[in-house]
Tab-separated table of C-alpha atoms and ligand atoms in Angstrom:
chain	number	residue	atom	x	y	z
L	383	UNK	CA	128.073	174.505	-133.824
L	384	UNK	CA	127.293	170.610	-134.393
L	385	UNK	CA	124.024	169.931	-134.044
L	386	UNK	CA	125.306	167.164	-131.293
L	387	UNK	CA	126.684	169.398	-129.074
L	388	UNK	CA	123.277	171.584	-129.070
L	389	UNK	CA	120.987	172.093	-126.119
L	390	UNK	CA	118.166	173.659	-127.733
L	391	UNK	CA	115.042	175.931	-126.332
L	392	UNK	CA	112.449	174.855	-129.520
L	393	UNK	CA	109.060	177.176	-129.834
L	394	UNK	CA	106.608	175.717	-131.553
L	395	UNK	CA	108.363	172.431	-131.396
L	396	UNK	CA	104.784	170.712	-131.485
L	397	UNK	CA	103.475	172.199	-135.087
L	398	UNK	CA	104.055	170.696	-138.430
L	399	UNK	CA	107.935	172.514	-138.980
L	400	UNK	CA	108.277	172.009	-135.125
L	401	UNK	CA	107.615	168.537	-134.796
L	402	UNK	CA	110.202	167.504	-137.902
L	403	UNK	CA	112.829	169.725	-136.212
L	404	UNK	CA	112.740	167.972	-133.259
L	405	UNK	CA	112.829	165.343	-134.907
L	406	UNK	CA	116.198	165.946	-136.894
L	407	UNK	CA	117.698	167.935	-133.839
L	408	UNK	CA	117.519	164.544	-131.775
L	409	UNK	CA	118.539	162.329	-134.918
L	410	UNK	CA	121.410	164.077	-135.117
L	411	UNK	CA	122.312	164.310	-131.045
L	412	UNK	CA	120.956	167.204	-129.533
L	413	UNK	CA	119.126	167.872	-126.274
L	414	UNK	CA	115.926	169.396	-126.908
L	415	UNK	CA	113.608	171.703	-124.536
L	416	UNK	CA	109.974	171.969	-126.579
L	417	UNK	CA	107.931	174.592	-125.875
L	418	UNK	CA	104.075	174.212	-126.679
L	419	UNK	CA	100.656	176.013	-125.125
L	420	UNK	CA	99.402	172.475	-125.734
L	421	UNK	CA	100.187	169.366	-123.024
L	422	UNK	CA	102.923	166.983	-124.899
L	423	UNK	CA	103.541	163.661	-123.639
L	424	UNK	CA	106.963	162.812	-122.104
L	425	UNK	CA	109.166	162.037	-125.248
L	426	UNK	CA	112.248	159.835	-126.286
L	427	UNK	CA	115.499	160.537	-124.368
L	428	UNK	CA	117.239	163.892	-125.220
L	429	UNK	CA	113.058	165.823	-125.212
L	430	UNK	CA	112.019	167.826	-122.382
L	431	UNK	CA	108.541	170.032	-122.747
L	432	UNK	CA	107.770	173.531	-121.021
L	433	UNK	CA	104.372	173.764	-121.641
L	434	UNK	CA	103.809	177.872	-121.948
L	435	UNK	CA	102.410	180.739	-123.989
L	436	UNK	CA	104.869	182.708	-125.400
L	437	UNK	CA	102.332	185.971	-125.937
L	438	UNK	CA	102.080	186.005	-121.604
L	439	UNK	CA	104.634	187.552	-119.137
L	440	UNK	CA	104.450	184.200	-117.085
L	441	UNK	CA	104.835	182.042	-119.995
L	442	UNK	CA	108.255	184.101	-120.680
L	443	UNK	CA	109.325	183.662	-117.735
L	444	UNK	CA	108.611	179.904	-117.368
L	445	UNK	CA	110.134	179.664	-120.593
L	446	UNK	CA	113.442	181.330	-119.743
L	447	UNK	CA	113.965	179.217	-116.331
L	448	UNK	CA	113.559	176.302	-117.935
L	449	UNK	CA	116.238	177.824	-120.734
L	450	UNK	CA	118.578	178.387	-117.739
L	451	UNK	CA	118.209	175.271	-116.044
L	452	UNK	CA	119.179	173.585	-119.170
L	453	UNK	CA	122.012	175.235	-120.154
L	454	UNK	CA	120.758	176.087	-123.412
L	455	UNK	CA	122.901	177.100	-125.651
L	456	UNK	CA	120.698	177.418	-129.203
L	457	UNK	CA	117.648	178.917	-129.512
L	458	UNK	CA	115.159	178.207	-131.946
L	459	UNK	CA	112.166	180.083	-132.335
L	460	UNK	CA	109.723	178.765	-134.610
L	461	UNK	CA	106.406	179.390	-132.631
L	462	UNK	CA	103.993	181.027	-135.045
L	463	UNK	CA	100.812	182.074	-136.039
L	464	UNK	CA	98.979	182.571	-139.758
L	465	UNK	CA	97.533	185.315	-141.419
L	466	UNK	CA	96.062	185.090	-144.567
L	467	UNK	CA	93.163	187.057	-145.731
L	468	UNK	CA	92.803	190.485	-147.669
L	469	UNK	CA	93.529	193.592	-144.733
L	470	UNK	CA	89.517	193.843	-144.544
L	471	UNK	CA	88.479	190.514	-143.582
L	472	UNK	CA	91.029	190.846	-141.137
L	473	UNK	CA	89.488	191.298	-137.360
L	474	UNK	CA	91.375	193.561	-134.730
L	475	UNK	CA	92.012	190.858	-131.997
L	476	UNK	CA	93.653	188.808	-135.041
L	477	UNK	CA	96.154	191.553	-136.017
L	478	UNK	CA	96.934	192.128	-132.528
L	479	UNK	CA	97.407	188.246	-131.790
L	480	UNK	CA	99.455	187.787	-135.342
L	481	UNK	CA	101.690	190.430	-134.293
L	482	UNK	CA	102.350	189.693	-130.762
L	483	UNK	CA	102.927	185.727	-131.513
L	484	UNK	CA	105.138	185.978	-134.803
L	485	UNK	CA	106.963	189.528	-133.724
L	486	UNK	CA	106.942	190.541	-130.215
L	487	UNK	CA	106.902	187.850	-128.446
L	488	UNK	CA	110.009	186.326	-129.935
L	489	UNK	CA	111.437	189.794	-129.727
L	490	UNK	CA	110.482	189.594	-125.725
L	491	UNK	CA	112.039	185.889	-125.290
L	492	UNK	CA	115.245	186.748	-126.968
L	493	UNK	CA	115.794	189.389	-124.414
L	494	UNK	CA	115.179	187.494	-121.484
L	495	UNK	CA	117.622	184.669	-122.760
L	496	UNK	CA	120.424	186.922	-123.913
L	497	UNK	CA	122.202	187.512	-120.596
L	498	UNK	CA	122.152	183.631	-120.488
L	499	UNK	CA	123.229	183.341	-123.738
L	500	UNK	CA	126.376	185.179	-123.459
L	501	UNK	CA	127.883	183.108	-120.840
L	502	UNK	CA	127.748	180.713	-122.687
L	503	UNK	CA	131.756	180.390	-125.143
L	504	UNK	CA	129.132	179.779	-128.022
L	505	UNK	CA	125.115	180.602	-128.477
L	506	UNK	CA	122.937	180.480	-131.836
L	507	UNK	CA	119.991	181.867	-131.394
L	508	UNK	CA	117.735	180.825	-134.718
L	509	UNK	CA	114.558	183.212	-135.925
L	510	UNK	CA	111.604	181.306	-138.633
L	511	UNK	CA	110.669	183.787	-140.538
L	512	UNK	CA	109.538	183.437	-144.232
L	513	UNK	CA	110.060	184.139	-147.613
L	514	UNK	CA	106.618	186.224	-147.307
L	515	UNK	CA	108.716	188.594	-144.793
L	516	UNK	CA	110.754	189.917	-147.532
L	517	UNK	CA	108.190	189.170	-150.459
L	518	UNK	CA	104.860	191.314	-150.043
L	519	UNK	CA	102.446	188.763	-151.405
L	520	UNK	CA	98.439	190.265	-152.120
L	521	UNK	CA	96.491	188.365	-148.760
L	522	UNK	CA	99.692	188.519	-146.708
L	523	UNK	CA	100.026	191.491	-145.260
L	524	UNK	CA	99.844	191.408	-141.405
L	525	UNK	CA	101.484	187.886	-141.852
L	526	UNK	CA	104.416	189.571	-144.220
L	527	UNK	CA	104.304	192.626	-142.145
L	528	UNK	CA	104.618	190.417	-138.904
L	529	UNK	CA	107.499	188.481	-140.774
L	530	UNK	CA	109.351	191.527	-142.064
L	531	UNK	CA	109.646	192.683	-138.770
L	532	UNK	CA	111.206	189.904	-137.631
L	533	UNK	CA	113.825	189.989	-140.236
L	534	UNK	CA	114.767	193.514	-139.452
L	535	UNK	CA	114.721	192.533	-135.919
L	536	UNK	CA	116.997	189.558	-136.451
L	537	UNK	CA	119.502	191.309	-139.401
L	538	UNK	CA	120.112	194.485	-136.309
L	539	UNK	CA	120.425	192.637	-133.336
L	540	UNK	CA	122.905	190.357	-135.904
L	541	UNK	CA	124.914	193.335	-136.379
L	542	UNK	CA	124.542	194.170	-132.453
L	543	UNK	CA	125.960	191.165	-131.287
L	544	UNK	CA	128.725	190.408	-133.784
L	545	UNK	CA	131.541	190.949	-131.326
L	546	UNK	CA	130.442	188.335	-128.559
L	547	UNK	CA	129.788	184.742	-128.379
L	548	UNK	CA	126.301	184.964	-129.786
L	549	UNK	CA	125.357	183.940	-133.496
L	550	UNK	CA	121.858	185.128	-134.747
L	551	UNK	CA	120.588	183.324	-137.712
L	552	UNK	CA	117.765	183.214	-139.965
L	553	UNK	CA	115.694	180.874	-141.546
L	554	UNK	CA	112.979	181.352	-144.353
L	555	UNK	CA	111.132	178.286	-145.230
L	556	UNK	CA	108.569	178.892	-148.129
L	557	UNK	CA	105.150	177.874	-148.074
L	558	UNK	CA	105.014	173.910	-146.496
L	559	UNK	CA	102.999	171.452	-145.776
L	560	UNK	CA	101.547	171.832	-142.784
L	561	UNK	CA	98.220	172.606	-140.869
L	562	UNK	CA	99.280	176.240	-140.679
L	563	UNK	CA	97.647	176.656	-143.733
L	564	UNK	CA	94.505	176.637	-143.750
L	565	UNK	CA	92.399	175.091	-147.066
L	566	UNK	CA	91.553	178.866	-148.480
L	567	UNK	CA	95.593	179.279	-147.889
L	568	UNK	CA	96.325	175.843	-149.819
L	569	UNK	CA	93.553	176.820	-152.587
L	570	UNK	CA	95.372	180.315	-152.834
L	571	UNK	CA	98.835	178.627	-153.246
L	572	UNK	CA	97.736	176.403	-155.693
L	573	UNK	CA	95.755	179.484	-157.956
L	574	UNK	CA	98.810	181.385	-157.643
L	575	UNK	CA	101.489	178.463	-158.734
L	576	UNK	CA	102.498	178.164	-155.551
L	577	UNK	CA	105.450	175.324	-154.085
L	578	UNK	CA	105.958	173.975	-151.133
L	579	UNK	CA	107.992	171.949	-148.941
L	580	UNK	CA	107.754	169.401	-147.016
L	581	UNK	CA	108.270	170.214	-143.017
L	582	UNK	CA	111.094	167.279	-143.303
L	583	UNK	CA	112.836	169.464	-146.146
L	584	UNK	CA	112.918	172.832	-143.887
L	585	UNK	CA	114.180	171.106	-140.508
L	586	UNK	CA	116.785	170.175	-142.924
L	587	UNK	CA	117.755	173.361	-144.276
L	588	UNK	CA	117.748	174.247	-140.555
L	589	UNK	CA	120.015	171.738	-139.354
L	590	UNK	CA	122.281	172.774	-142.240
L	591	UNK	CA	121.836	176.600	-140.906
L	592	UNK	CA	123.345	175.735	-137.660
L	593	UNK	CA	126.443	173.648	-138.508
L	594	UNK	CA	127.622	176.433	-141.375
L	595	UNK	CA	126.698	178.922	-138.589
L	596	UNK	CA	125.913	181.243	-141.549
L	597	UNK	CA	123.543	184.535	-141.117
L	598	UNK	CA	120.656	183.543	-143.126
L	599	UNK	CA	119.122	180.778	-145.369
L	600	UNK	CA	115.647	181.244	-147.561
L	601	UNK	CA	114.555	177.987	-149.268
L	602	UNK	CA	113.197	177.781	-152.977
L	603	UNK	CA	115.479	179.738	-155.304
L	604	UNK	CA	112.130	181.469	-157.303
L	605	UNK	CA	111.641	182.497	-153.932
L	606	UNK	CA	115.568	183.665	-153.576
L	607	UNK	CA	115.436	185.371	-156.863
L	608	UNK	CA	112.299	187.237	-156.039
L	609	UNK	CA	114.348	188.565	-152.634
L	610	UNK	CA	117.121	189.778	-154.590
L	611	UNK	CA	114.863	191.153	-157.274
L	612	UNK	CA	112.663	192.211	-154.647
L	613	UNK	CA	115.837	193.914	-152.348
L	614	UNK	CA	117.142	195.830	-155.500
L	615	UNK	CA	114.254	197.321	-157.373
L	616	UNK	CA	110.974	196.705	-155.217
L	617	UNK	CA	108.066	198.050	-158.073
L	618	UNK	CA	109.489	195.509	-160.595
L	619	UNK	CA	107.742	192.837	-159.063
L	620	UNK	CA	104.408	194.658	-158.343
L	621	UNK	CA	102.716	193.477	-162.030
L	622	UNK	CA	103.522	189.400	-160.795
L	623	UNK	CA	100.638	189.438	-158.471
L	624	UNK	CA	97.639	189.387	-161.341
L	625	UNK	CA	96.451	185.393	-159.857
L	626	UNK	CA	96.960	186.070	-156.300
L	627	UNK	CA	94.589	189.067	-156.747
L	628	UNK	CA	92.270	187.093	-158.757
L	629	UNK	CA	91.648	184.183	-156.523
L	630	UNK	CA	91.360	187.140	-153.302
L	631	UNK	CA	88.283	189.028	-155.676
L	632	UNK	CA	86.940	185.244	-156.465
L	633	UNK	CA	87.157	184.442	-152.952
L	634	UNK	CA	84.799	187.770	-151.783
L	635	UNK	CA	81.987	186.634	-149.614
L	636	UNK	CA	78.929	187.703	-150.904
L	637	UNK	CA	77.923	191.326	-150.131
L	638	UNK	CA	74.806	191.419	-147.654
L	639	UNK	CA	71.219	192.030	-148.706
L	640	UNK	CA	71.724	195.877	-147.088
L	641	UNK	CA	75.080	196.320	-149.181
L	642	UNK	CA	73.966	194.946	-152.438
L	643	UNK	CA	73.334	198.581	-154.504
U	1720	NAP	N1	103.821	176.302	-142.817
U	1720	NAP	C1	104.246	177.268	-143.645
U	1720	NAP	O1	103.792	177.373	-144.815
U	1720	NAP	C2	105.321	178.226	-143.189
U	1720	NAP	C3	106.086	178.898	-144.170
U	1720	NAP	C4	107.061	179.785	-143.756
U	1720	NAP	C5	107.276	180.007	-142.408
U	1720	NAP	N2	106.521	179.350	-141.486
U	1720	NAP	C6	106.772	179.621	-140.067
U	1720	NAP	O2	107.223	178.429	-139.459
U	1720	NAP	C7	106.821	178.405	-138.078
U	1720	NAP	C8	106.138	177.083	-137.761
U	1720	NAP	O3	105.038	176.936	-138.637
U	1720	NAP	P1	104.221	175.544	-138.732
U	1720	NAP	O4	103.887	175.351	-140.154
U	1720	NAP	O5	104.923	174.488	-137.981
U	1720	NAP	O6	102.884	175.967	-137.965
U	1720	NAP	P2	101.911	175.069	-137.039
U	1720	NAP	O7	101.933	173.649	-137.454
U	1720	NAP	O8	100.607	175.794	-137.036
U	1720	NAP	O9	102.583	175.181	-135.597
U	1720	NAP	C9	102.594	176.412	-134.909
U	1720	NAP	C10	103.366	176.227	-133.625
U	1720	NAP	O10	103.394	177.483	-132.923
U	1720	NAP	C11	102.995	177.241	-131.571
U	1720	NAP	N3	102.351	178.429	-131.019
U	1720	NAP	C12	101.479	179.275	-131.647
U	1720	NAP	N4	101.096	180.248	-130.796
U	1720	NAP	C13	101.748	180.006	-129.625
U	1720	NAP	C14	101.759	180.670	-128.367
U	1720	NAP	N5	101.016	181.777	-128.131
U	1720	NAP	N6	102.551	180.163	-127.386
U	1720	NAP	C15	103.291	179.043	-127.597
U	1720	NAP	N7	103.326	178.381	-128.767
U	1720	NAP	C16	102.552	178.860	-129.764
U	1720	NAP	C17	102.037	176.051	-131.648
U	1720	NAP	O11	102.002	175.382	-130.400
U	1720	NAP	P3	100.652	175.055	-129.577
U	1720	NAP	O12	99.477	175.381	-130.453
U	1720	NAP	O13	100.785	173.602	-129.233
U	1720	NAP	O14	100.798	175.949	-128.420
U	1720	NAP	C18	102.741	175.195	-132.690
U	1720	NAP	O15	103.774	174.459	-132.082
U	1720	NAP	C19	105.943	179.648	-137.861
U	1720	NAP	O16	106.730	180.680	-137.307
U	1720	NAP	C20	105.535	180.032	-139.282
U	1720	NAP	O17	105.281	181.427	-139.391
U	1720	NAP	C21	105.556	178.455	-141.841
């Protein structure tokens, strides 16, 4: 569809990615419904805000009245949470918040919207995921794991809803510039050779990802490559990783007193 004729439900529309596709959505003529845990103040014309969680049952559900009440007919969900670290720093609550943010919960909202949806002559619904859901990068695996199952999620229910009026998409930014990454995430990146984007450059790409209505768009072609590469023979990849391991070993706290042998 033309971005102009959207009314969109926006997670995370008040993050770094959020904010600039917001931004573009109302540059170019949509209506926009932001969705934030955090109080936003009233914006220009064309931006309503539902404040919510997405991870709660109520927050779903004030989510999807709001979705109803404004005829939405695109959905984009870019709410998210990080995840770097190697598996053992990791803590238990953060896997379990990781994965319910970035994988169940927009698993949960989608359902709740999709008898909406196909009333509607013409939906979109939109998933972020990343170029770390299809590339298994050393520190990023509850955030690529998280990821990856939101691709699989989005490439089935794709396939499930190909004969109706609703058009899943997704969209794979690469690392950007935003405060999702943390400085031990930026220092990683920029051991490991890392690019980014700027937020501007992925509402972009997602503004182009509507209008061609096409099924999925991952920005940086070293990053495409390594999916195809990736896709077709997995293990030729696993020797690329030598600097993202380094910096992870450089990066070891100090053992304790009681540990040191
Ligand atoms: N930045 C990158 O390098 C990068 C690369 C590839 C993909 N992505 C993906 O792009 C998306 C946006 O990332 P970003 O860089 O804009 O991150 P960000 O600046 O940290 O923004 C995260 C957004 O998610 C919202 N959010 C998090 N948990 C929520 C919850 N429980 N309920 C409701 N909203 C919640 C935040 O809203 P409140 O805190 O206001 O509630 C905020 O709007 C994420 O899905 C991320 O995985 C990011």
């Amino acid at each position: 569809m033309k971005a102009a004729q959207a009314r969109v439900l926006l997670t995370g529309a008040s993050g770094g990615i959020g904010q600039a596709i917001r931004e573009a959505l109302l540059r170019a003529g949509a209506q926009v419904l932001g969705v934030s845990r955090s109080p936003q103040r009233a914006g220009p014309p064309g931006l309503r805000w539902v404040q919510a969680d997405v991870t709660s049952s109520a927050g779903l559900e004030a989510i999807a009245a709001a979705a109803r009440a404004g005829q939405a007919n695109l959905v984009v969900h870019a709410a998210g949470l990080p995840g770097f670290g190697p598996l053992q720093r990791l803590s238990q609550a953060q896997i379990q918040s990781v994965l319910q943010a970035n994988l169940a919960a927009p698993i949960l909202l989608t359902q709740a919207l999709l008898p909406e949806l196909m009333q509607r002559p013409k939906a979109q619904i939109v998933f972020v995921g990343s170029a770390l859901g299809r590339i298994g990068l050393p520190g990023f695996s509850l955030y690529g794991a998280s990821k990856a199952g939101l691709h699989g999620f989005a490439e089935a229910l794709r396939r499930e809803l190909a004969d109706g009026p609703v058009r899943v998409q997704l969209l794979a930014p690469r690392s950007t510039r935003t405060a999702f990454n943390d400085a031990q995430a930026q220092a990683y990146n920029k051991a490991a050779g890392t690019q980014s984007d700027s937020p501007q450059t992925v509402a972009q790409a997602l503004i182009e990802l509507i209008e061609s209505e096409s099924s999925e768009r991952y920005i940086g072609w070293p990053e495409r490559l390594a999916v195809r590469l990736g896709g077709a023979f997995p293990v030729w990849l696993d020797g690329s990783f030598k600097a993202h391991r380094r910096y992870l070993s450089a990066d070891e706290p100090p053992a304790e007193e009681g540990e040191r042998s």
